[in-house]
GROMACS .gro file of C-alpha atoms in nm:
model
  271
    1UNK     CA    1   2.194  -1.406  -0.201
    2UNK     CA    2   2.007  -1.719  -0.147
    3UNK     CA    3   1.763  -1.844  -0.381
    4UNK     CA    4   1.557  -1.982  -0.112
    5UNK     CA    5   1.394  -1.661  -0.035
    6UNK     CA    6   1.033  -1.576  -0.101
    7UNK     CA    7   0.898  -1.433  -0.431
    8UNK     CA    8   0.891  -1.058  -0.373
    9UNK     CA    9   0.693  -0.916  -0.659
   10UNK     CA   10   0.459  -0.619  -0.627
   11UNK     CA   11   0.114  -0.675  -0.789
   12UNK     CA   12  -0.117  -0.373  -0.864
   13UNK     CA   13  -0.447  -0.355  -1.066
   14UNK     CA   14  -0.536  -0.094  -1.311
   15UNK     CA   15  -0.823  -0.016  -1.112
   16UNK     CA   16  -0.587   0.065  -0.833
   17UNK     CA   17  -0.363   0.295  -1.036
   18UNK     CA   18  -0.649   0.500  -1.167
   19UNK     CA   19  -0.955   0.622  -1.018
   20UNK     CA   20  -1.213   0.439  -1.262
   21UNK     CA   21  -1.485   0.521  -1.020
   22UNK     CA   22  -1.453   0.881  -1.100
   23UNK     CA   23  -1.410   0.784  -1.480
   24UNK     CA   24  -1.731   0.599  -1.475
   25UNK     CA   25  -1.922   0.903  -1.310
   26UNK     CA   26  -1.743   1.139  -1.560
   27UNK     CA   27  -1.849   0.917  -1.854
   28UNK     CA   28  -2.208   0.840  -1.740
   29UNK     CA   29  -2.295   1.096  -1.464
   30UNK     CA   30  -2.100   1.392  -1.565
   31UNK     CA   31  -2.265   1.644  -1.311
   32UNK     CA   32  -2.227   1.401  -1.028
   33UNK     CA   33  -1.871   1.373  -1.131
   34UNK     CA   34  -1.816   1.757  -1.105
   35UNK     CA   35  -1.948   1.740  -0.742
   36UNK     CA   36  -1.775   1.448  -0.624
   37UNK     CA   37  -1.421   1.540  -0.751
   38UNK     CA   38  -1.426   1.857  -0.547
   39UNK     CA   39  -1.586   1.706  -0.238
   40UNK     CA   40  -1.369   1.539   0.035
   41UNK     CA   41  -1.673   1.312   0.134
   42UNK     CA   42  -1.602   1.131  -0.172
   43UNK     CA   43  -1.245   1.060  -0.092
   44UNK     CA   44  -1.367   0.941   0.250
   45UNK     CA   45  -1.663   0.763   0.147
   46UNK     CA   46  -1.779   0.402   0.297
   47UNK     CA   47  -1.972   0.288  -0.015
   48UNK     CA   48  -1.998   0.350  -0.392
   49UNK     CA   49  -2.306   0.497  -0.329
   50UNK     CA   50  -2.345   0.841  -0.487
   51UNK     CA   51  -2.720   0.942  -0.418
   52UNK     CA   52  -2.592   1.216  -0.166
   53UNK     CA   53  -2.467   1.401  -0.481
   54UNK     CA   54  -2.779   1.337  -0.699
   55UNK     CA   55  -2.606   1.018  -0.857
   56UNK     CA   56  -2.667   0.649  -0.882
   57UNK     CA   57  -2.715   0.400  -0.601
   58UNK     CA   58  -2.456   0.139  -0.518
   59UNK     CA   59  -2.635  -0.107  -0.714
   60UNK     CA   60  -2.691   0.102  -1.021
   61UNK     CA   61  -2.328   0.204  -1.019
   62UNK     CA   62  -2.191  -0.165  -0.965
   63UNK     CA   63  -2.417  -0.233  -1.279
   64UNK     CA   64  -2.256   0.023  -1.496
   65UNK     CA   65  -1.896  -0.010  -1.333
   66UNK     CA   66  -1.917  -0.355  -1.439
   67UNK     CA   67  -1.908  -0.262  -1.799
   68UNK     CA   68  -1.612  -0.034  -1.778
   69UNK     CA   69  -1.377  -0.032  -2.084
   70UNK     CA   70  -1.088   0.148  -2.228
   71UNK     CA   71  -1.320   0.474  -2.282
   72UNK     CA   72  -1.359   0.466  -1.891
   73UNK     CA   73  -0.975   0.466  -1.847
   74UNK     CA   74  -0.982   0.772  -2.073
   75UNK     CA   75  -1.188   0.958  -1.852
   76UNK     CA   76  -1.005   0.855  -1.512
   77UNK     CA   77  -0.742   1.006  -1.310
   78UNK     CA   78  -0.436   0.876  -1.130
   79UNK     CA   79  -0.477   0.774  -0.780
   80UNK     CA   80  -0.211   0.791  -0.482
   81UNK     CA   81  -0.124   0.428  -0.534
   82UNK     CA   82   0.169   0.490  -0.785
   83UNK     CA   83   0.338   0.677  -0.487
   84UNK     CA   84   0.258   0.383  -0.256
   85UNK     CA   85   0.388   0.119  -0.509
   86UNK     CA   86   0.721   0.356  -0.552
   87UNK     CA   87   0.768   0.332  -0.177
   88UNK     CA   88   0.722  -0.036  -0.156
   89UNK     CA   89   0.947  -0.109  -0.448
   90UNK     CA   90   1.225   0.106  -0.298
   91UNK     CA   91   1.197  -0.111   0.034
   92UNK     CA   92   1.206  -0.435  -0.162
   93UNK     CA   93   1.489  -0.310  -0.378
   94UNK     CA   94   1.691  -0.258  -0.066
   95UNK     CA   95   1.598  -0.575   0.098
   96UNK     CA   96   1.664  -0.769  -0.228
   97UNK     CA   97   2.026  -0.634  -0.228
   98UNK     CA   98   2.087  -0.639   0.157
   99UNK     CA   99   1.921  -0.972   0.269
  100UNK     CA  100   1.828  -1.314   0.138
  101UNK     CA  101   1.474  -1.252   0.211
  102UNK     CA  102   1.348  -1.245  -0.151
  103UNK     CA  103   1.427  -1.476  -0.445
  104UNK     CA  104   1.309  -1.227  -0.702
  105UNK     CA  105   1.133  -0.888  -0.721
  106UNK     CA  106   0.945  -0.691  -0.990
  107UNK     CA  107   0.630  -0.515  -1.043
  108UNK     CA  108   0.318  -0.650  -1.239
  109UNK     CA  109   0.021  -0.458  -1.356
  110UNK     CA  110  -0.299  -0.650  -1.423
  111UNK     CA  111  -0.483  -0.460  -1.687
  112UNK     CA  112  -0.777  -0.699  -1.665
  113UNK     CA  113  -1.076  -0.639  -1.754
  114UNK     CA  114  -0.948  -0.381  -2.008
  115UNK     CA  115  -0.816  -0.461  -2.356
  116UNK     CA  116  -0.541  -0.243  -2.422
  117UNK     CA  117  -0.364  -0.231  -2.767
  118UNK     CA  118   0.017  -0.320  -2.794
  119UNK     CA  119   0.095  -0.153  -3.130
  120UNK     CA  120   0.137  -0.485  -3.315
  121UNK     CA  121  -0.169  -0.457  -3.522
  122UNK     CA  122  -0.013  -0.202  -3.783
  123UNK     CA  123   0.134   0.138  -3.800
  124UNK     CA  124  -0.205   0.288  -3.708
  125UNK     CA  125  -0.263   0.087  -3.399
  126UNK     CA  126  -0.195   0.266  -3.053
  127UNK     CA  127   0.063   0.119  -2.830
  128UNK     CA  128  -0.144   0.166  -2.523
  129UNK     CA  129   0.083  -0.092  -2.324
  130UNK     CA  130   0.381   0.118  -2.376
  131UNK     CA  131   0.229   0.436  -2.294
  132UNK     CA  132   0.088   0.281  -1.960
  133UNK     CA  133   0.449   0.164  -1.880
  134UNK     CA  134   0.572   0.510  -1.933
  135UNK     CA  135   0.335   0.669  -1.735
  136UNK     CA  136   0.390   0.428  -1.461
  137UNK     CA  137   0.773   0.507  -1.462
  138UNK     CA  138   0.683   0.863  -1.424
  139UNK     CA  139   0.446   0.873  -1.133
  140UNK     CA  140   0.625   0.576  -0.934
  141UNK     CA  141   0.987   0.654  -1.014
  142UNK     CA  142   1.064   0.296  -1.165
  143UNK     CA  143   1.379   0.250  -1.333
  144UNK     CA  144   1.269  -0.048  -1.539
  145UNK     CA  145   0.945  -0.146  -1.711
  146UNK     CA  146   0.672  -0.325  -1.511
  147UNK     CA  147   0.537  -0.637  -1.635
  148UNK     CA  148   0.193  -0.616  -1.800
  149UNK     CA  149  -0.046  -0.906  -1.723
  150UNK     CA  150  -0.428  -0.975  -1.789
  151UNK     CA  151  -0.563  -1.223  -1.548
  152UNK     CA  152  -0.918  -1.232  -1.413
  153UNK     CA  153  -0.988  -1.276  -1.030
  154UNK     CA  154  -1.064  -1.673  -1.063
  155UNK     CA  155  -0.707  -1.699  -1.229
  156UNK     CA  156  -0.537  -1.508  -0.928
  157UNK     CA  157  -0.548  -1.836  -0.716
  158UNK     CA  158  -0.385  -1.859  -0.367
  159UNK     CA  159  -0.124  -2.089  -0.525
  160UNK     CA  160  -0.035  -1.853  -0.808
  161UNK     CA  161   0.003  -1.557  -0.572
  162UNK     CA  162   0.218  -1.739  -0.333
  163UNK     CA  163   0.454  -1.844  -0.607
  164UNK     CA  164   0.508  -1.477  -0.713
  165UNK     CA  165   0.388  -1.189  -0.488
  166UNK     CA  166   0.485  -1.040  -0.130
  167UNK     CA  167   0.239  -0.734  -0.166
  168UNK     CA  168  -0.089  -0.694  -0.370
  169UNK     CA  169  -0.271  -0.366  -0.417
  170UNK     CA  170  -0.607  -0.506  -0.518
  171UNK     CA  171  -0.906  -0.271  -0.551
  172UNK     CA  172  -1.202  -0.512  -0.539
  173UNK     CA  173  -1.050  -0.760  -0.279
  174UNK     CA  174  -1.398  -0.888  -0.196
  175UNK     CA  175  -1.466  -0.987  -0.572
  176UNK     CA  176  -1.141  -1.186  -0.583
  177UNK     CA  177  -1.214  -1.360  -0.239
  178UNK     CA  178  -1.574  -1.463  -0.360
  179UNK     CA  179  -1.392  -1.639  -0.666
  180UNK     CA  180  -1.156  -1.851  -0.482
  181UNK     CA  181  -1.188  -2.202  -0.381
  182UNK     CA  182  -0.999  -2.382  -0.107
  183UNK     CA  183  -0.847  -2.056   0.034
  184UNK     CA  184  -0.856  -2.177   0.419
  185UNK     CA  185  -0.616  -2.469   0.323
  186UNK     CA  186  -0.363  -2.206   0.158
  187UNK     CA  187  -0.154  -2.029   0.404
  188UNK     CA  188  -0.073  -1.682   0.286
  189UNK     CA  189   0.009  -1.521   0.613
  190UNK     CA  190   0.347  -1.352   0.458
  191UNK     CA  191   0.158  -1.198   0.187
  192UNK     CA  192  -0.012  -0.846   0.235
  193UNK     CA  193  -0.324  -0.738   0.044
  194UNK     CA  194  -0.396  -0.374   0.021
  195UNK     CA  195  -0.742  -0.264  -0.056
  196UNK     CA  196  -0.973   0.026   0.014
  197UNK     CA  197  -1.232  -0.004   0.313
  198UNK     CA  198  -1.547   0.032   0.103
  199UNK     CA  199  -1.845  -0.157   0.258
  200UNK     CA  200  -2.068  -0.395   0.038
  201UNK     CA  201  -2.438  -0.334   0.022
  202UNK     CA  202  -2.635  -0.279   0.298
  203UNK     CA  203  -2.801  -0.636   0.256
  204UNK     CA  204  -2.456  -0.804   0.251
  205UNK     CA  205  -2.350  -0.686   0.601
  206UNK     CA  206  -2.351  -0.942   0.885
  207UNK     CA  207  -2.640  -0.900   1.149
  208UNK     CA  208  -2.554  -0.866   1.499
  209UNK     CA  209  -2.639  -1.221   1.576
  210UNK     CA  210  -2.405  -1.325   1.296
  211UNK     CA  211  -2.115  -1.093   1.452
  212UNK     CA  212  -2.184  -1.265   1.780
  213UNK     CA  213  -2.160  -1.604   1.640
  214UNK     CA  214  -1.826  -1.519   1.497
  215UNK     CA  215  -1.695  -1.407   1.834
  216UNK     CA  216  -1.723  -1.031   1.758
  217UNK     CA  217  -1.911  -0.761   1.941
  218UNK     CA  218  -2.236  -0.662   1.773
  219UNK     CA  219  -2.104  -0.312   1.723
  220UNK     CA  220  -1.786  -0.444   1.535
  221UNK     CA  221  -1.720  -0.275   1.206
  222UNK     CA  222  -1.735  -0.473   0.882
  223UNK     CA  223  -1.389  -0.388   0.852
  224UNK     CA  224  -1.279  -0.561   1.171
  225UNK     CA  225  -1.515  -0.863   1.101
  226UNK     CA  226  -1.344  -0.929   0.752
  227UNK     CA  227  -0.976  -0.883   0.898
  228UNK     CA  228  -1.057  -1.110   1.213
  229UNK     CA  229  -1.195  -1.386   0.987
  230UNK     CA  230  -0.904  -1.365   0.736
  231UNK     CA  231  -0.622  -1.320   0.973
  232UNK     CA  232  -0.535  -1.699   0.997
  233UNK     CA  233  -0.499  -1.710   0.617
  234UNK     CA  234  -0.327  -1.386   0.497
  235UNK     CA  235  -0.260  -1.035   0.589
  236UNK     CA  236  -0.531  -0.793   0.499
  237UNK     CA  237  -0.481  -0.428   0.534
  238UNK     CA  238  -0.752  -0.198   0.455
  239UNK     CA  239  -0.662   0.169   0.331
  240UNK     CA  240  -0.873   0.464   0.335
  241UNK     CA  241  -1.036   0.508  -0.015
  242UNK     CA  242  -0.863   0.826  -0.071
  243UNK     CA  243  -0.549   0.634  -0.151
  244UNK     CA  244  -0.736   0.462  -0.428
  245UNK     CA  245  -0.899   0.789  -0.554
  246UNK     CA  246  -0.774   1.096  -0.767
  247UNK     CA  247  -0.481   1.201  -0.558
  248UNK     CA  248  -0.532   1.463  -0.306
  249UNK     CA  249  -0.185   1.560  -0.188
  250UNK     CA  250  -0.287   1.747   0.126
  251UNK     CA  251  -0.533   1.484   0.247
  252UNK     CA  252  -0.295   1.183   0.173
  253UNK     CA  253  -0.009   1.354   0.366
  254UNK     CA  254  -0.243   1.385   0.663
  255UNK     CA  255  -0.360   1.012   0.622
  256UNK     CA  256   0.001   0.921   0.586
  257UNK     CA  257   0.079   1.095   0.912
  258UNK     CA  258  -0.210   0.915   1.109
  259UNK     CA  259  -0.095   0.589   0.975
  260UNK     CA  260   0.270   0.655   1.086
  261UNK     CA  261   0.171   0.758   1.426
  262UNK     CA  262  -0.064   0.448   1.488
  263UNK     CA  263   0.218   0.246   1.361
  264UNK     CA  264   0.473   0.383   1.610
  265UNK     CA  265   0.253   0.321   1.885
  266UNK     CA  266   0.211  -0.051   1.799
  267UNK     CA  267   0.573  -0.067   1.793
  268UNK     CA  268   0.701  -0.213   2.124
  269UNK     CA  269   0.979  -0.003   2.285
  270UNK     CA  270   1.318  -0.146   2.351
  271UNK     CA  271   1.512  -0.103   2.682
   0.00000   0.00000   0.00000
């Protein structure tokens, strides 16, 4: 195999693997959690605004969510992302063996902003890192341990990403993007970012005039606007928030079916 291939590691953050949104609600607004966890509208929501369930506004939730910690993780539930990671790793394992496309493969789990114990502080200290590795092996079918990293968004620079990753599952893509400098000079077209299609607060959306100035129709969706603006620099794919939420197998199967049908229609037929 050629060493000249691209790095093929998969990146996933802990907020993608676990539904820490439900964890935050469960910890601070338990009555709202009880409503959301059984309501399909939660899994198909467009914003982290929970007023429809008698809960916090988007701003109130964001303030509390920014303070999430290990206790939040303890109240959180596994999402559908580990299954997506499994599929991605299987594809890249095959490509690594059969083609010179990748120079290296592996899985990195970013635990930031959480501080997990590694068991090296004494016999009474929990080994949360090993527990995370074990859980990930169970849910994703991995045969080897993932790498555990802790990097804030500002240190996930375009240069670092291009040196290591092919695919990134990033829950808060918008936050990462806001902390990057010089991204327009860094071409990342061969790198795919997967993120939920959640919208920012109402006041942060572009106006019809701003959309027109960007060459988009006034009725264009915010998702289309972001994807269009970034298509020259990286490959951003928005997924339904259900994939990043407590796994609902029937709903996920429906969404995967819709996605496969859409992809088959986009694939040109050969004579």
